[in-house]
Amino acid sequence: MSWLPEASSHAGRVDVLLAGLVLISLAVLGLVFGLMFLNIIRFRVGSQMPVPHEVVAHKSWRFEIGWTTATLVIFFALFVWAARLYVVGFQPPAGAIQIYVTGKQWMWKVQYPGGQREINSLHVPLGRAVQLLLTSEDVIHDFSIPVLRIKHDVLPGRYQSLWFIATRTGSFRFYCTQFCGIGHSRMTGTLVVLNSTDYADWLDHTPASGSLATRGEALFISNGCSGCHVSGRYPPDAQEPGRAPSMVGLYGSIVPGPDGRPVRVDGAFVHDAILHTGAGRFPKGRYTTEMPSFRGVLGEDELAALVAYIQTLSSSTPPGMGALASPPREGR
Amino acid sequence: MAEHLAPYDTPLHRDETAVAGMWLFLASEVLLFGGLFLVVLVYSHTHAAGWAAGVRHTNLAIGSVNTLLLISSSAIYTLATEAARQGHERRIIPAALGAAGMGMTFLVLKGWEWRLEFREHLFPGPDFAISGPEAGGAQLFYSFYFLATALHGLHMLVGIGLIVWVCYRVRTHGGRPVSPMVVDVVGLYWSFVDLVWILLFPVLYLIGRA
Amino acid sequence: MAPMPGSERNYLWQDGTVRSWLLTTDHKRIALLYMASITVFFVLGGIAAALIRLHLIVPTGAIVSDETYSRLFTLHGIVMVWLFLVPSIPVTLGNFLVPLMLGARDLAFPRLNLLSWYLFVMAGMLVVYGLFRGGLETGWTFYTPLSTDYTQGRVLPVVAGVFLSGFSSIATGVNFIISIHQLRAPGMTWYRLPLMLWALYATSVIFVLATPVLGITLLLLGFEHFFHVGVFDPALGGDPLLFQHLFWFYSHPAVYIMILPGMGVVSEVVSTFCHKPVFGYRFVAWSSISIAAIGFLVWGHHMFVAGTSLYAAVVFSMLSFLVSVPSAIKVFNWLGTMHGGAIRLDTPMLYAMGFIGLFTVGGLTGLFLASLASDVHLTQTYFVVAHFHYIMVGGMVSAYFAGLHYWWPKITGRMYPEMWGRTAAALLFFGFNLTFFPQFLLGYEGMPRRYATYPAQFQVLNVLSSAGASILALAYVLPLVYFTWSLFRGARATDNPWQATGLEWRTSSPPPTENFAQAPIVTHEAYDYAALAQAEDATRRETPHG
Ligand code: HEA
Ligand code: HEA
Ligand code: CUA
Ligand SMILES: [Cu+2]
């Protein structure tokens, strides 16, 4: 089943699963159609075949139990096989390159850690783990890369994650596969997998307006975040930590969530905190100020930059390259 | 077999069928409101603060009076069913109309409450009254509030209509006894509407208020 | 009893005024009113399908704009699901047969039954109004926030229409359940009910318990679209996934509304044309109930890539496999029924066998989608489109046609032309596979659904599919023609042309308004062909010159 190229080892494993499903289906279909035709040939009115008396079963429960258990066993095996392959998608490896992808009616905007941006195309290096952080500015889209056999819905106002290691160079198509309005079928683009030297070359020759984190730093000042939040280099005016929680070391730390259970601060957490769409975890009056919502003020690409910047304020994260890959946030 | 009864065998059979039908319809209604309560379940959790802020802005006084009204209304209606069972035709009408009247009072109060809320800009929208971090959750709450109370109000209207219809039938049948099941079936519906409110009341007025 | 030309005293001709039809409370006449209405909607949805297939012959789109294309498949999906397939078998064959099979005079609430037809017609008019005056481009799934904040389409009339049609469904469901509980003829125990009634009972449970959830979901949606603020609004932190949960909580059970009645029909037809009791009657009966019950627990399998939690995905996948087991039981029992029977390959049987084959293909590909990792690749592609058409068109529509042919003599008192019937059934099977099998391959190669234009590499398969669709259209037009013909010219039908056992065959064809001249008494299991033969012997002896 491979006229659709496999561009990752995951794709190969999915194809094996599909082949397994096809084989089982063919067997079942053979059985169903075979029995149907045999029955017709033997038992049709006017058939020339003699009908021996003993073939007609009268006690049915033995058969019932037989085929029910057989089906159950096959189903359970298929379920486990497929689920194990799926679980992998939720666990991006450490050190994955984080690329921000924003869907918008009807285009894909892509931002790289180095500050490069492009529209409707995605460049990735061969053999390295890449994590896509997906979000949307309007309706629900879906980012689908058939050669990698992966896709994920892209929702407004929150981050979803997809990760992969490409194992074959070349240009492949990606699509928007969630109906998002009349331009839906035009919301496609090209995935370009380059070997590492070509990739470095491409990064160098693509104009970048400072790295993503640098842009975020500028935004952090221009939007007045630094007026309240401590961020190492930019203490708020009065050097007063009581105004707002410090941003230093926040990313990647484990904090008590609103319902008391510990949560790890990741991109989605920061994103939601800035928009006030997350669950505020501090009781009223804990700080002397109240944070305004930046919903409608900051676009998704600016949020991506801010998130990238706040990541750099945690010691374990080398600038821009998100070594501490955040586990993708699970939906509510 | 009396032909006008078809498809039933006896009047009793017909009445039992009607009651069974009403129960099944109410099961369906439970799931209608069930979908609404799912919304509560989700958002009162994920937007606890904003949701609670919304609850704090509702009018507890009117809500409580309305709850009392509805409970008494159902209680009074049982007098009508009792009267019907014992064959006291004439006692049905005052009890039923009493219940319906209390229902009307409920609706009037509810309308007034809505008016107050519109004035305070509690209807979600650009000039919504509550601002700050809680605004989102509170607007979600008020979206829910208006839809839930409107839907419940609509059910009240239907219920009141049914009660009036029962009274009308009792009157025009003049002398011939009205089957107590008719009164019963309407009573079932009325208690259901009441029950929905008893679940809505804490959700809209109490939980999160403190 | 031979029909007496001229002096016909049956429900069809007893009172021919338009008024008597529009105000009838006779379940048989209401069934025919419904049949006429859903045929109109089927043709409407079918024309949209034809335009879709025509458009997709060329990668850049052959005939319409992107916008019109979006409106076309939205119209096609909404009309086909809510105005054709959900009501199809229950409101036509079901309405006609439930009282007859129970040995009753009518349904439990005849006036409610008429009301449900009027609701349905109003619903249909609202939907059609919305879809033609302005149109709607959301797909039949109405996902938020597209449908609330980002569409100029006519959301309100369409949603109101679907909402009303829901009430019509609930009324039908209540009527069937209560009738089956209350109106069974003397001696008709639960385990003597024909399997069609078990299937309709299970369907009705879904009607009554799932449809209201769709109702409230659509109310919330309409509210939000109208006031531009509401409970799914992501701008307020609202959760668009909540809409999907609510929508699929209805719509997954609804897909079983769209298959269980078909399974009921197939059980009847297979038994009759094998002249043999259904193998494992109780298993088939209870599998209907368990499909309906477990069907409420699997909605999450439409959301494997939507952003729900890993835990939810795993549980929903497992439950989706579990809900497939009762379907497997049915398929094997039908095959068991054929074994050792006296098989006649008349038109209804051909359609029924088409059902078994195509439903199995559709169901097996459902397993591809229930499997998590493969769903990630296949979801939202043409693979899904092919999956559900195999079940809904190859399965349910075939079953509807099987039922129509099977009960046509009872409904109209006329026979359809057998040769043409077999031709249409064969054409359907062939045209159907040519239309939808290529779509499995398209889906695997990654062609997304709801695309007005597509990359050129997919063209060959698309052209094949469109070619198949034209054959398919022919296969649907053909019965339309010969049924109409037979209504006036068909040979007169006897009371029991198929030698079947159900109570409906014990009254005349077509039945009198009061269904049975004498209230029937049931003394045998369902599908007791030996008893049928004895009874016929007895009557033959009583009236030697009959
Ligand atoms: C009548 C309608 C109908 C029916 C009956 C079904 C039945 C099933 N469906 Fe389908 N489905 C739809 C209509 C239907 N579906 C529609 C309309 C959609 C798309 C909606 C949209 O997005 O627009 C959909 C989508 C859909 C999805 C989501 C795809 C996606 O969007 O990603 C999934 C995933 O699990 C699924 C699974 C199943 C399963 C497991 C069954 C099972 O019930 C099938 C069970 C039957 C069998 C399995 C065959 C018989 C069994 C045997 C002969 C036994 C032997 C087999 C073995 C031993 C292997 N369906
Ligand atoms: C429920 C029932 C149902 C039925 C019966 C059908 C029947 C058909 N469907 Fe449909 N389909 C859906 C339900 C159904 N479909 C749904 C729910 C969707 C998803 C919508 C969405 O994405 O939101 C869908 C989507 C869908 C698509 C995908 C569109 C897309 O994603 O871009 C396609 C494409 O080929 C298609 C094709 C067909 C065809 C060729 C038929 C054929 O079987 C139809 C054949 C019938 C006729 C052609 C009518 C008979 C002809 C006459 C009576 C004479 C008049 C006709 C002419 C003069 C031409 N359907
Ligand atoms: Cu974006 Cu479809
Ligand atoms: Cu489903």
Coordinates of N, CA and C in Angstrom, one line a residue, chain C residues 65 74 205 353 377 538:
Chain C
S65 N -18.8 27.7 -8.0 CA -17.8 28.4 -7.2 C -17.5 27.6 -6.0
T74 N -23.3 20.9 2.1 CA -24.1 21.2 3.3 C -25.6 20.8 3.1
V205 N -36.0 4.2 21.0 CA -35.3 4.6 22.2 C -34.3 5.7 21.9
M353 N -29.4 -8.9 0.3 CA -28.0 -9.4 0.2 C -27.1 -8.3 -0.1
H377 N -4.7 9.1 10.5 CA -4.4 9.3 9.1 C -5.7 9.5 8.2
A538 N -55.6 -26.0 6.5 CA -56.9 -26.0 7.2 C -57.9 -25.1 6.4

